[in-house]
Structure formats: structure tokens, C-alpha cells
PDB file of C-alpha atoms and ligand atoms in Angstrom:
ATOM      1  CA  UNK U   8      48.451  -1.406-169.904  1.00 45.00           C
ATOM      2  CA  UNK U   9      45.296  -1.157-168.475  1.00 44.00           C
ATOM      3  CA  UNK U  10      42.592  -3.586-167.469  1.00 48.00           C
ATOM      4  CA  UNK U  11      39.986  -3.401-169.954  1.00 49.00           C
ATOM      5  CA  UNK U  12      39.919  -6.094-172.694  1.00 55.00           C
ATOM      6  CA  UNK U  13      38.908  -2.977-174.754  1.00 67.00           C
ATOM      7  CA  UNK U  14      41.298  -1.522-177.642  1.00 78.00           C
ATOM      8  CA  UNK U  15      44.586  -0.559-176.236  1.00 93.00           C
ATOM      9  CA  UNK U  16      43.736   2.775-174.784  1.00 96.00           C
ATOM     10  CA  UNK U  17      46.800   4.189-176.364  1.00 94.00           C
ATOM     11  CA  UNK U  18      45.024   3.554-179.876  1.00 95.00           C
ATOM     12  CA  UNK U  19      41.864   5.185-178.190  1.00 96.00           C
ATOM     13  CA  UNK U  20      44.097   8.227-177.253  1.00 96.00           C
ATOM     14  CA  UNK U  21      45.511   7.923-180.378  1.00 95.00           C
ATOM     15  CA  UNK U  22      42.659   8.550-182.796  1.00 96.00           C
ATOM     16  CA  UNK U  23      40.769  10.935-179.503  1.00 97.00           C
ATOM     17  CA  UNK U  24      40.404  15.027-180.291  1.00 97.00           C
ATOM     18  CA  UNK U  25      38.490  15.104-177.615  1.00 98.00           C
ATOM     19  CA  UNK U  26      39.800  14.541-174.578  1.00 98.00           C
ATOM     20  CA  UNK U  27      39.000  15.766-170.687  1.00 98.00           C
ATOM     21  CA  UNK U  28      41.072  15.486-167.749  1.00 98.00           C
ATOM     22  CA  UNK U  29      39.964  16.230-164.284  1.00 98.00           C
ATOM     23  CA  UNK U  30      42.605  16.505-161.457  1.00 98.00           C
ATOM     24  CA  UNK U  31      42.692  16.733-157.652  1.00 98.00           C
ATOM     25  CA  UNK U  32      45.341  17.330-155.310  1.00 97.00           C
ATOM     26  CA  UNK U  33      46.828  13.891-155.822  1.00 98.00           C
ATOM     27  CA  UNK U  34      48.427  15.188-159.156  1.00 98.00           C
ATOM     28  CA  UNK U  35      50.470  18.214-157.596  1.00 98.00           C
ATOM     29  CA  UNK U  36      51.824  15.303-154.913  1.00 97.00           C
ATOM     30  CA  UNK U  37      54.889  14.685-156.698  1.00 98.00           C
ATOM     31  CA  UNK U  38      55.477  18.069-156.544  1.00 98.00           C
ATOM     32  CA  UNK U  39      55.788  18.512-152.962  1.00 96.00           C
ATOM     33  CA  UNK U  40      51.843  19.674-152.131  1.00 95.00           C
ATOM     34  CA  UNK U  41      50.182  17.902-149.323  1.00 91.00           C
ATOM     35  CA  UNK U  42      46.888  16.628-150.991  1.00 92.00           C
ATOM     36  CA  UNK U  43      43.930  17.094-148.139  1.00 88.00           C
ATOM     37  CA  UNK U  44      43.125  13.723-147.325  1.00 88.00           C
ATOM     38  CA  UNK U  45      46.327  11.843-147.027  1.00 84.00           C
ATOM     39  CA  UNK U  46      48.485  11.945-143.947  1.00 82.00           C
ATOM     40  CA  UNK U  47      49.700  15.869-143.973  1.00 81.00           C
ATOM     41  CA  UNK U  48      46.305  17.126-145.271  1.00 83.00           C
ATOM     42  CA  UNK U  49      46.377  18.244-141.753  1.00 91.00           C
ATOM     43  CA  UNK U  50      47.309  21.655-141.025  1.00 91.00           C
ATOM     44  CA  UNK U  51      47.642  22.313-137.242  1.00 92.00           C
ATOM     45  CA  UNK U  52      45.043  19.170-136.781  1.00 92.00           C
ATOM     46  CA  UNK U  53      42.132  20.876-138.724  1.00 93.00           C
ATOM     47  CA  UNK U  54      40.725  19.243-142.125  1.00 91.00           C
ATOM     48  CA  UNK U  55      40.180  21.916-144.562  1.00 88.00           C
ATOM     49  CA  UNK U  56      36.278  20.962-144.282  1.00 89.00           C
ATOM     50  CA  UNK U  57      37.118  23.533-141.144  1.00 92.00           C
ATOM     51  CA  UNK U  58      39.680  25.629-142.281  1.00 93.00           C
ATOM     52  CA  UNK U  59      37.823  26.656-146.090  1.00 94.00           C
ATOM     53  CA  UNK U  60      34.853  27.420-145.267  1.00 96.00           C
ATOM     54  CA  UNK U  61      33.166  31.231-145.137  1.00 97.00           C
ATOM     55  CA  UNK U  62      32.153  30.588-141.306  1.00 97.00           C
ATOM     56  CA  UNK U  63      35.900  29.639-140.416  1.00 97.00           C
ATOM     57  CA  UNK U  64      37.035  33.134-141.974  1.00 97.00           C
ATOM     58  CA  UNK U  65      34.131  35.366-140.217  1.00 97.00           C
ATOM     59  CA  UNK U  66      35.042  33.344-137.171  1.00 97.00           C
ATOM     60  CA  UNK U  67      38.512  34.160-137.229  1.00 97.00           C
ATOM     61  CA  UNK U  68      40.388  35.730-140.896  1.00 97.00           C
ATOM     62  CA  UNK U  69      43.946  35.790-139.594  1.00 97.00           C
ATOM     63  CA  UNK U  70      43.943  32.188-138.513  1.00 97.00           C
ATOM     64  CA  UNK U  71      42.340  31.200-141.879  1.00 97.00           C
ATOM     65  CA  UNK U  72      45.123  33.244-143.602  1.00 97.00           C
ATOM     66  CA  UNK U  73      47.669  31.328-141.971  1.00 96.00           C
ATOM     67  CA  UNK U  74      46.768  28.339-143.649  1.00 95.00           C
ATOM     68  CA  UNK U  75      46.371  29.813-146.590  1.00 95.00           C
ATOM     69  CA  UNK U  76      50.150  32.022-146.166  1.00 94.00           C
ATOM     70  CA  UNK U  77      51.609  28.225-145.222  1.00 93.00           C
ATOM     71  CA  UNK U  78      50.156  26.770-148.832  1.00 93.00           C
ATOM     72  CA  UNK U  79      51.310  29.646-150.640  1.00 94.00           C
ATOM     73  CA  UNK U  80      54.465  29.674-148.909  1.00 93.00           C
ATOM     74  CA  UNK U  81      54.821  26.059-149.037  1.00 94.00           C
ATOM     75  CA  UNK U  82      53.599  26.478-153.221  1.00 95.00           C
ATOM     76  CA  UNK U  83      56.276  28.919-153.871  1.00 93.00           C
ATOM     77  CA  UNK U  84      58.473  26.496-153.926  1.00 94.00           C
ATOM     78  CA  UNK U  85      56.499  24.060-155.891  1.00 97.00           C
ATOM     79  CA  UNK U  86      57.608  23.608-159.682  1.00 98.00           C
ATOM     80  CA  UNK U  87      55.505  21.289-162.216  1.00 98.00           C
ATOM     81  CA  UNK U  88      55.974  17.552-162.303  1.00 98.00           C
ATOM     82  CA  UNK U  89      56.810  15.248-165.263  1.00 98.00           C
ATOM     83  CA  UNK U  90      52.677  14.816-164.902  1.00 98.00           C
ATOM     84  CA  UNK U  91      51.827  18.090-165.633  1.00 98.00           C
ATOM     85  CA  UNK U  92      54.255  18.753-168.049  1.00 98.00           C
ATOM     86  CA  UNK U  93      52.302  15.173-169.553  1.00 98.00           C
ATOM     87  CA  UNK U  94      49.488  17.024-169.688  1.00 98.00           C
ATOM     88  CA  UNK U  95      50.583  20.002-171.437  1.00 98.00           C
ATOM     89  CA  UNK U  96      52.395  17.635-173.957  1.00 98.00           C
ATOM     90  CA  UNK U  97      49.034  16.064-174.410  1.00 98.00           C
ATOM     91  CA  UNK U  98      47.505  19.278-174.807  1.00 98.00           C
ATOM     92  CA  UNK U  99      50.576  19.965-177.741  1.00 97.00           C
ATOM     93  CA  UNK U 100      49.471  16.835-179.991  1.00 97.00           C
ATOM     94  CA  UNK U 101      45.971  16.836-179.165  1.00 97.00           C
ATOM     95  CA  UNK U 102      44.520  20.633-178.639  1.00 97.00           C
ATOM     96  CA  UNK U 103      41.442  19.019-178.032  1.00 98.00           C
ATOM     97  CA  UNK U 104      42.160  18.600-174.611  1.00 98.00           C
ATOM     98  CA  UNK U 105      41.124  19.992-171.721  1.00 98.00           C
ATOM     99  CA  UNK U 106      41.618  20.098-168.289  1.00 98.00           C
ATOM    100  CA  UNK U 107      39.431  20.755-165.477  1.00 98.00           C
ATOM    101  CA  UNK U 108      41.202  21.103-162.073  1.00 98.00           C
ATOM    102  CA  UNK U 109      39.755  21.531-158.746  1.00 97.00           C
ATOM    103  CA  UNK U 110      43.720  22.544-157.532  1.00 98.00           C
ATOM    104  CA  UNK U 111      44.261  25.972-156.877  1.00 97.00           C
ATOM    105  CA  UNK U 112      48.242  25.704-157.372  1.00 97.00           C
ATOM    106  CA  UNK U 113      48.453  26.969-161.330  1.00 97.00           C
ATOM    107  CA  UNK U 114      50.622  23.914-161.635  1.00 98.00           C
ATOM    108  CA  UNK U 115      49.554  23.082-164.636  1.00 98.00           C
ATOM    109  CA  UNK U 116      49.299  26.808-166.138  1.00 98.00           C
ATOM    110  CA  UNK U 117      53.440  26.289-165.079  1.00 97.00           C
ATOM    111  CA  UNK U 118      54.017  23.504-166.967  1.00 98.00           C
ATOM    112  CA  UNK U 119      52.318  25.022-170.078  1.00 98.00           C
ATOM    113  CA  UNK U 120      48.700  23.830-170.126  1.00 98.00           C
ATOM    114  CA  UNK U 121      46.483  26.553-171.664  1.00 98.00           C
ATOM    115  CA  UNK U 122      43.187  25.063-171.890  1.00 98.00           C
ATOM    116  CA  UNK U 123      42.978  24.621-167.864  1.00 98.00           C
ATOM    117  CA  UNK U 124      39.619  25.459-166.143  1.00 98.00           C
ATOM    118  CA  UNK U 125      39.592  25.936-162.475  1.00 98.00           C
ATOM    119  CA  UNK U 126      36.956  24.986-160.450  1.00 97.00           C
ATOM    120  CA  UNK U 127      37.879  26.137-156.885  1.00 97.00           C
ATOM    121  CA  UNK U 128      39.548  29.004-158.191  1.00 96.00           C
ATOM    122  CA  UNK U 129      43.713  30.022-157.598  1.00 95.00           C
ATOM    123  CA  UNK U 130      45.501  30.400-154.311  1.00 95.00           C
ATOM    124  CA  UNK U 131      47.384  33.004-155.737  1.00 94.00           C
ATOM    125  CA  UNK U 132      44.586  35.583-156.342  1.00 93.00           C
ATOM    126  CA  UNK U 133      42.500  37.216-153.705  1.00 93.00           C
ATOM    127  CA  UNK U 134      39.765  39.483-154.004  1.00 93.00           C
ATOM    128  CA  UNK U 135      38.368  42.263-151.604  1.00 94.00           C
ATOM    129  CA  UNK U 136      35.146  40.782-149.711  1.00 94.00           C
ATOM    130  CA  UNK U 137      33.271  44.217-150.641  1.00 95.00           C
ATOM    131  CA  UNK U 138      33.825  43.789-154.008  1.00 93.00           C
ATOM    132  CA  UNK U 139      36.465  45.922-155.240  1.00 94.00           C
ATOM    133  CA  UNK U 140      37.740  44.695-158.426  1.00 86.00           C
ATOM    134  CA  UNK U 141      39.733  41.678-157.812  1.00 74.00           C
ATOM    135  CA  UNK U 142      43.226  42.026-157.125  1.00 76.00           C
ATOM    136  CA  UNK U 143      46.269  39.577-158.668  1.00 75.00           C
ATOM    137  CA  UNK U 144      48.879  39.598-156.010  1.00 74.00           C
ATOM    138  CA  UNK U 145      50.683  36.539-157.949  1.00 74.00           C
ATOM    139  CA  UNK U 146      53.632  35.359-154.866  1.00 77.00           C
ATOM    140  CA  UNK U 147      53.550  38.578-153.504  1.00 80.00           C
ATOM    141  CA  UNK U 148      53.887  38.329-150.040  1.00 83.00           C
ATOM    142  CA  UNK U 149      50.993  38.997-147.933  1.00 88.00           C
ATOM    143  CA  UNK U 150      51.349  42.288-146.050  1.00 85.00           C
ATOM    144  CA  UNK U 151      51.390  41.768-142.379  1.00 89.00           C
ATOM    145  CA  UNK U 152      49.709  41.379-140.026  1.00 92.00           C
ATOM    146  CA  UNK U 153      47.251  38.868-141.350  1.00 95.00           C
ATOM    147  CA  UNK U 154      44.412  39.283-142.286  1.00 95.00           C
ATOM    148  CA  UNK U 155      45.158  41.456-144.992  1.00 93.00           C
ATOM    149  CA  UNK U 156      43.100  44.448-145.837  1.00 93.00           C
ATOM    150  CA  UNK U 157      42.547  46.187-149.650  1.00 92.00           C
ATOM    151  CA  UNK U 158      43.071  49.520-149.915  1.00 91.00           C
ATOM    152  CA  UNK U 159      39.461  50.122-149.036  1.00 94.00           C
ATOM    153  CA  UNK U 160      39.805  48.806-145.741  1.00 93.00           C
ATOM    154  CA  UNK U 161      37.874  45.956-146.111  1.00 95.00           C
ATOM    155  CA  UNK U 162      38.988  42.580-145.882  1.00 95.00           C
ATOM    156  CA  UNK U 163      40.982  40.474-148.062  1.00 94.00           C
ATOM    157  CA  UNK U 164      40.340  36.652-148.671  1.00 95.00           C
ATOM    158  CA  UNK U 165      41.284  34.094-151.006  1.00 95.00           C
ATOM    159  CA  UNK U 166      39.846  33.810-154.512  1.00 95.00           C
ATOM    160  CA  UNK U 167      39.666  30.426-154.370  1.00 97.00           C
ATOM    161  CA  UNK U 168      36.754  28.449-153.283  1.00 97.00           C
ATOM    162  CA  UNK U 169      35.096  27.092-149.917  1.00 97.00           C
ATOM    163  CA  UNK U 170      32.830  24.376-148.611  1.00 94.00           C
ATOM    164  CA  UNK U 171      29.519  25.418-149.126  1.00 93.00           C
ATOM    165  CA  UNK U 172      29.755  28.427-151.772  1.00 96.00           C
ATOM    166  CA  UNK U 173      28.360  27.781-155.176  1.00 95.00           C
ATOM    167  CA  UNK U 174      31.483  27.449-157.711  1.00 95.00           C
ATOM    168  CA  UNK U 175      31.953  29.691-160.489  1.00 95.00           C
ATOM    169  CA  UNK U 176      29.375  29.618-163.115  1.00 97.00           C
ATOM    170  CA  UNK U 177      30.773  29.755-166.220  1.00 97.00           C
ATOM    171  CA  UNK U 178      33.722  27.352-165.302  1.00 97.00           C
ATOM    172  CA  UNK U 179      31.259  24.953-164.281  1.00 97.00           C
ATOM    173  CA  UNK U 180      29.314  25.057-167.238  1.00 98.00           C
ATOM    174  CA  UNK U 181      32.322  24.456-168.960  1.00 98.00           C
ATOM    175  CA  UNK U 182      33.581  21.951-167.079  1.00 98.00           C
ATOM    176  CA  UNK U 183      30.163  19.919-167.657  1.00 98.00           C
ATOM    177  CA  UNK U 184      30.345  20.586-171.979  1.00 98.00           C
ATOM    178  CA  UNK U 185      33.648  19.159-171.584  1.00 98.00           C
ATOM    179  CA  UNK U 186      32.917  15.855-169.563  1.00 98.00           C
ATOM    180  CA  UNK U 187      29.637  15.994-171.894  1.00 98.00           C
ATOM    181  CA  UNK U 188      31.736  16.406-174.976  1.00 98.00           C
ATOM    182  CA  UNK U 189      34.968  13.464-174.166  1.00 98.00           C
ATOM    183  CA  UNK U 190      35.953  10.552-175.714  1.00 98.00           C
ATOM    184  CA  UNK U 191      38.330  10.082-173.383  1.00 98.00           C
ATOM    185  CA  UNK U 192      38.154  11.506-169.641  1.00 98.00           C
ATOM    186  CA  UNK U 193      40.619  11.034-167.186  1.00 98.00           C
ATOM    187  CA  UNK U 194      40.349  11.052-163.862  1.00 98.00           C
ATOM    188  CA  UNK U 195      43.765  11.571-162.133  1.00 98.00           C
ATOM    189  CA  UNK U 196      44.908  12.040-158.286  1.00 98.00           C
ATOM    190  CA  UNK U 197      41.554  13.259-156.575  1.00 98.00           C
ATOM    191  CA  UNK U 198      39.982  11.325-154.075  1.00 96.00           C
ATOM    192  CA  UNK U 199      36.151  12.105-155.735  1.00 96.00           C
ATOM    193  CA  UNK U 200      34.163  12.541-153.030  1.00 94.00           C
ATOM    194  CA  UNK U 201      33.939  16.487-153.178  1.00 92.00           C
ATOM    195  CA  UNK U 202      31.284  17.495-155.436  1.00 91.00           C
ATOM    196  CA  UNK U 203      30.101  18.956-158.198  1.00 90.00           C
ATOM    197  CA  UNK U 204      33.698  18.099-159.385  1.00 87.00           C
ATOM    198  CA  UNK U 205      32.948  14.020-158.424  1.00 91.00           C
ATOM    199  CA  UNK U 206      29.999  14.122-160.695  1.00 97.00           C
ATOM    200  CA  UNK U 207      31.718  15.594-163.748  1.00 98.00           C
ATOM    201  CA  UNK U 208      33.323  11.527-164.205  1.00 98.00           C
ATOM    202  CA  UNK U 209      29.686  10.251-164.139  1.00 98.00           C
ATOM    203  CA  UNK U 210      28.617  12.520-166.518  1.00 98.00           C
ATOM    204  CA  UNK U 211      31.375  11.540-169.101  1.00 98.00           C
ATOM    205  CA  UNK U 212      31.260   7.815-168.435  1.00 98.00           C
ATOM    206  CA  UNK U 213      27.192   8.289-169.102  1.00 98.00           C
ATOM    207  CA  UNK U 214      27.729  10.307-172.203  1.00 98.00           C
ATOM    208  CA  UNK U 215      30.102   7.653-173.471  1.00 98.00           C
ATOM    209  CA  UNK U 216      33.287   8.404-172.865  1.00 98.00           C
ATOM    210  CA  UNK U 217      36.451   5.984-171.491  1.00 98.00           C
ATOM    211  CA  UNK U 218      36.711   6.878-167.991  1.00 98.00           C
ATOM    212  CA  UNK U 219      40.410   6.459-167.421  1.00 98.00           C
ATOM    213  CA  UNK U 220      41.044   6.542-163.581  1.00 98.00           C
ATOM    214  CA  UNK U 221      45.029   7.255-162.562  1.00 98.00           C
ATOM    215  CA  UNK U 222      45.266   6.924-158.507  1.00 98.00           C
ATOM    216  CA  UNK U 223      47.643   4.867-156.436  1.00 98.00           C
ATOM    217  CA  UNK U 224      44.329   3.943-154.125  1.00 98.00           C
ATOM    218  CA  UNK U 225      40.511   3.647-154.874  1.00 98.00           C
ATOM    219  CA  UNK U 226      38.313   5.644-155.152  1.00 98.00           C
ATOM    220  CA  UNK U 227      34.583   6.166-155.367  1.00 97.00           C
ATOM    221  CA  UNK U 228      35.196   6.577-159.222  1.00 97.00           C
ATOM    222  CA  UNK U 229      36.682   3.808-159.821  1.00 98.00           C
ATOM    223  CA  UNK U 230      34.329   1.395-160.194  1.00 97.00           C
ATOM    224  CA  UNK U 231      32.893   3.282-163.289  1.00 97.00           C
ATOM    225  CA  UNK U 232      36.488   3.620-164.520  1.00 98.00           C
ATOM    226  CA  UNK U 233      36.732   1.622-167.761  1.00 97.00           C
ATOM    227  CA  UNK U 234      40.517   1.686-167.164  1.00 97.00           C
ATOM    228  CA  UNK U 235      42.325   1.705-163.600  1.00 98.00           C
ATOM    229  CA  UNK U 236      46.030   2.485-163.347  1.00 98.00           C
ATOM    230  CA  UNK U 237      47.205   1.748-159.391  1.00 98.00           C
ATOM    231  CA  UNK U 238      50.207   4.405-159.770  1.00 98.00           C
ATOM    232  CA  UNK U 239      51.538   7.693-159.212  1.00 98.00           C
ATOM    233  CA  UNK U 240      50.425   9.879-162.326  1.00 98.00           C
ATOM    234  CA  UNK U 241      53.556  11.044-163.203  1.00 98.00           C
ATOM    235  CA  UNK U 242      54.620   7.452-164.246  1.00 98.00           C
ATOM    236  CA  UNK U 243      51.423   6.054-166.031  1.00 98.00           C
ATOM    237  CA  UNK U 244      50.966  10.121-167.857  1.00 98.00           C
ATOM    238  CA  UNK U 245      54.460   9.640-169.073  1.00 97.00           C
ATOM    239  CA  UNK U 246      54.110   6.446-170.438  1.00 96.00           C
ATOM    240  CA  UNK U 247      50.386   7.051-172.158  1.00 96.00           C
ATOM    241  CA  UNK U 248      51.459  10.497-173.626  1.00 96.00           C
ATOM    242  CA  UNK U 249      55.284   9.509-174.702  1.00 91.00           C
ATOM    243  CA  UNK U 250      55.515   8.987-178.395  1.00 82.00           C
ATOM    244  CA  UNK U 251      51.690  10.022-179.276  1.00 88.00           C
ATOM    245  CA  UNK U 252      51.907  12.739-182.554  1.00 80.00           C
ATOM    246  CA  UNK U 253      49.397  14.842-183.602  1.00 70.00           C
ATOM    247  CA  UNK U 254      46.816  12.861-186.040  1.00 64.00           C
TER     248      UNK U 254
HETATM  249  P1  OAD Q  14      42.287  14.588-151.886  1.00 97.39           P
HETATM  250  O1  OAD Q  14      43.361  14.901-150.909  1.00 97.39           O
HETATM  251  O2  OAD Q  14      40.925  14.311-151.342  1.00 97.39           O
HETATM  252  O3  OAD Q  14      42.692  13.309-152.738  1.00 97.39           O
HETATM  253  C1  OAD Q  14      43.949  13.172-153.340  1.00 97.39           C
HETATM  254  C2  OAD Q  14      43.969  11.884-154.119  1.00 97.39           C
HETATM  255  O4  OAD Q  14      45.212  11.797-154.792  1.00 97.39           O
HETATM  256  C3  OAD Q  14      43.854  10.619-153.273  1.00 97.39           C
HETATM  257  O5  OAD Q  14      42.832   9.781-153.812  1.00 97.39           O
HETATM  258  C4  OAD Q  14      45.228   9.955-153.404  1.00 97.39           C
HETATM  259  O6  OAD Q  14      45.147   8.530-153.399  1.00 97.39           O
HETATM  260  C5  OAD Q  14      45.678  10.463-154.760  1.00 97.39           C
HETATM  261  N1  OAD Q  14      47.140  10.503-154.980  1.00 97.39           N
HETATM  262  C6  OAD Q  14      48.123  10.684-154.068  1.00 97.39           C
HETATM  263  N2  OAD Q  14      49.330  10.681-154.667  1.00 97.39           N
HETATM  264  C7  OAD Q  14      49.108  10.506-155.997  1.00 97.39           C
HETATM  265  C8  OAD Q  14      49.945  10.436-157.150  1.00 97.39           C
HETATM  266  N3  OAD Q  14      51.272  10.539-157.072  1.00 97.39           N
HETATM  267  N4  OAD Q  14      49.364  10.247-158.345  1.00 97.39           N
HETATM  268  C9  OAD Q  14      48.017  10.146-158.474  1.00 97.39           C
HETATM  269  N5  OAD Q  14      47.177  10.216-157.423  1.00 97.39           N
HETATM  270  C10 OAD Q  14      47.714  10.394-156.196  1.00 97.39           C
HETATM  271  O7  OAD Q  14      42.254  15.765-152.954  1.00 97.39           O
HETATM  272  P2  OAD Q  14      41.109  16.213-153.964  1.00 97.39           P
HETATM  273  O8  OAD Q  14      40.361  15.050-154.501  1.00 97.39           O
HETATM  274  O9  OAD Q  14      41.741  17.135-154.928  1.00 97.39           O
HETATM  275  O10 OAD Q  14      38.592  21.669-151.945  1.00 97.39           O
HETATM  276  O11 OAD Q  14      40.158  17.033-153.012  1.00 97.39           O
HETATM  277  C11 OAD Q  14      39.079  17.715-153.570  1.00 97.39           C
HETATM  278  C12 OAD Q  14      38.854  19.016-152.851  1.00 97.39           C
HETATM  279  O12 OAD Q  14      38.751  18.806-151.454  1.00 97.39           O
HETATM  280  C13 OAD Q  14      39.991  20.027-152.958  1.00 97.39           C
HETATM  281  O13 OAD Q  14      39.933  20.778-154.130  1.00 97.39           O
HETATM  282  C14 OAD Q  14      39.787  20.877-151.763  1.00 97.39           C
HETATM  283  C15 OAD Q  14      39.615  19.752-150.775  1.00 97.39           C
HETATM  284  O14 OAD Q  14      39.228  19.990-149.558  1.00 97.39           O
HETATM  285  C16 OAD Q  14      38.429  22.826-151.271  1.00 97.39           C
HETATM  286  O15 OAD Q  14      39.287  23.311-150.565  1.00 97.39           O
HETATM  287  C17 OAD Q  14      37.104  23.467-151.490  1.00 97.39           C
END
């Protein structure tokens, strides 16, 4: 496994109680979601550069909530794969680990992952844009017509978050402890060229950690990755957690 000529990184993972995991879209793929940049990231021939964005929704909030009713629509259906539920095993035998997501699908809250920390938010959440306390409308149907309004008339959007807005604080700082704070940090299904998420891989390979990199094609990341698996997650993340006990 693997093509460091370091220890086996099972061992590593082995004797690790801290470990960090950062995932992209490319994790929720065998699961039926689109990721953005491979060939359906499309979504009526916009990128989401132009569909998340907080000018795209002044410009025009029913279209934006289209794309956002097709993902949740299209996410309703979408149950955990045997990666996720990897990851929550991992999670079992080694509660030291954490991940950090930049998906918005609670996939991995599904498949029993506790210690999840999401950067761009969850597609399943919106809050009212004057501020209203936010409101959990978990697969509820969205009331037509789009846009939808809250009950103070104001609109609607998405609690998740867009190109150019700042992510959420305290998830961030998190998210930076943790790639700080890794022995281990993998880096699974996310193309890394959105940041600050992109960054959090540098910051654990400079703080020491084994950068573990899980992605069928290259990436930016990889050439820091001490370890490069060329595969879909859900087959390497079975094989690396299978048969690992608690120390
Ligand atoms: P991308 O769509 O940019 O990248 C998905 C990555 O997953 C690609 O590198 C694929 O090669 C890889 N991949 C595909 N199938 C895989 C599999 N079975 N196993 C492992 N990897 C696989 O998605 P993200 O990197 O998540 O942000 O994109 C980052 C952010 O950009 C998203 O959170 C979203 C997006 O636009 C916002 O909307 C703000």
C-alpha cells in the first residue's frame, strides 16, 4: 500500500490518536452527488463559481434556489457510502479523529461521524437574510414559489457558504488546531484548489503530519502527499480502516 518507503501507514494509523481528515465533493461521489468540477458539476451550464456566490442570489434568488432545490432534491436520495461509513468506523477505534468537510450533504453525520466540522456550512439549513434566528428545515420541501420567504417576509437563502464570504469562524479555527494538531491527515476526494480549505493540508504536512492523499486524479496536494492512493475512497478507506482496534 502506498508509495512511501516510510513505515506501513497502517502501523502509522495504527499507533495515531490523532488523526484529521479533510473531504471534498469527491467523497460523496459514490454516493450519487455530482462533485463540481468533474463532468456534471454543471448545472444548466453554470459552474458554481456563478451559481454560489452572494451577487448570483441578489441578481436573481429563485434561479439560485433552483440549483440549490435540484441538490437537495437530488441529496434526498443520497445515503452514505462504504467511505463514510470508513470514516465513522475510524472515528469508533480512534476518537481522536476528526473530520473537516467542505461538503454540505451531512453524509457523513448519516453514516455516524460525530466529530465532523463543516466548513461551507449544510445544504439542508437555511437562514433568514435579516437575521431571524436560523431556521432547520431538514428535507422539508421548499415552499413554492422559489425564492422562499421566512415568516418575516424577508428572504430565505442557504446556510451554506459562497465564493467570496468569509467562512465560519469558529469552524475554521477548528479546522486549523486540527490540521495543526495530526499525525495523520488525510486528504480525500477534493480537488484542493478552493481555499482556506486547500491550505489546511499544508498546514498539517508543515506541522509534521503524514499527508495521506486518496483521489483517483491529481491534485495540487499531491505533491506534498507523503502517501498517494490513485482510487475511489471507498475502496482504499475500506481497506486502511478494516481490521484496525482501538489501541
Ligand atoms: P471538486 O469537484 O472540485 O473535486 C472533487 C474531487 O474528487 C476531484 O479531485 C476528483 O478527482 C475527486 N474524486 C472523484 N471521485 C472520487 C472518488 N470516488 N474517490 C475519491 N475522490 C474522488 O470538489 P471539492 O474539492 O469538494 O464550494 O470543491 C471544493 C469546493 O468548491 C466545494 O465545497 C464547493 C465548490 O465549488 C462552494 O460551493 C463554496
Amino acid at each position: 500500500m502506498g508509495t512511501s518507503g516510510r513505515e506501513d501507514l497502517r502501523e502509522t494509523l495504527a499507533r495515531a490518536t490523532r488523526i484529521g481528515v479533510l473531504t471534498g465533493a469527491g467523497i460523496s461521489a459514490e454516493s450519487g452527488v455530482p462533485t463540481f468540477r468533474g463532468e456534471d458539476g454543471l448545472w444548466r451550464g453554470h459552474p458554481p463559481e456563478e451559481l454560489a456566490t452572494p451577487e448570483a442570489f441578489r441578481r436573481d434568488p429563485a434561479f439560485v434556489w433552483e440549483f440549490y432545490d435540484w441538490r437537495r432534491t437530488l441529496l434526498a436520495g443520497c445515503r452514505p457510502n462504504p467511505a463514510h461509513r470508513a470514516l465513522a468506523e475510524l472515528e469508533r477505534v480512534k476518537p481522536g479523529t476528526t473530520i473537516i468537510t467542505q461538503n454540505v450533504d451531512g453524509l457523513h453525520q448519516q453514516a455516524g461521524s460525530e466529530r465532523v466540522i463543516e466548513l461551507h456550512g449544510n445544504i439542508w439549513r437555511v437562514r433568514c437574510l435579516r437575521g431571524c434566528p436560523e431556521t432547520i428545515d431538514r428535507r422539508a420541501p421548499l415552499p413554492r414559489p422559489l425564492p422562499p420567504r421566512c415568516r418575516c417576509g424577508a428572504l430565505l437563502r442557504p446556510a451554506v457558504v459562497w465564493f467570496g464570504e468569509t467562512l465560519p469562524p469558529r469552524a475554521l479555527a477548528e479546522a486549523d488546531r486540527v490540521a495543526r494538531e495530526s499525525e495523520v491527515f488525510l486528504v480525500i476526494g477534493t480537488s484542493g484548489v478552493v481555499e482556506p480549505a486547500a491550505s489546511l493540508a499544508r498546514i498539517a504536512w508543515s506541522a509534521g503530519a503524514r499527508v495521506v492523499e486518496i483521489n483517483p486524479e491529481p491534485t495540487p496536494l499531491s505533491s506534498i502527499a507523503h502517501d498517494v492512493f490513485r482510487e475511489p475512497a471507498s475502496r482504499v478507506l475500506t481497506r486502511l480502516v478494516g481490521g484496525l482496534e482501538a489501541p
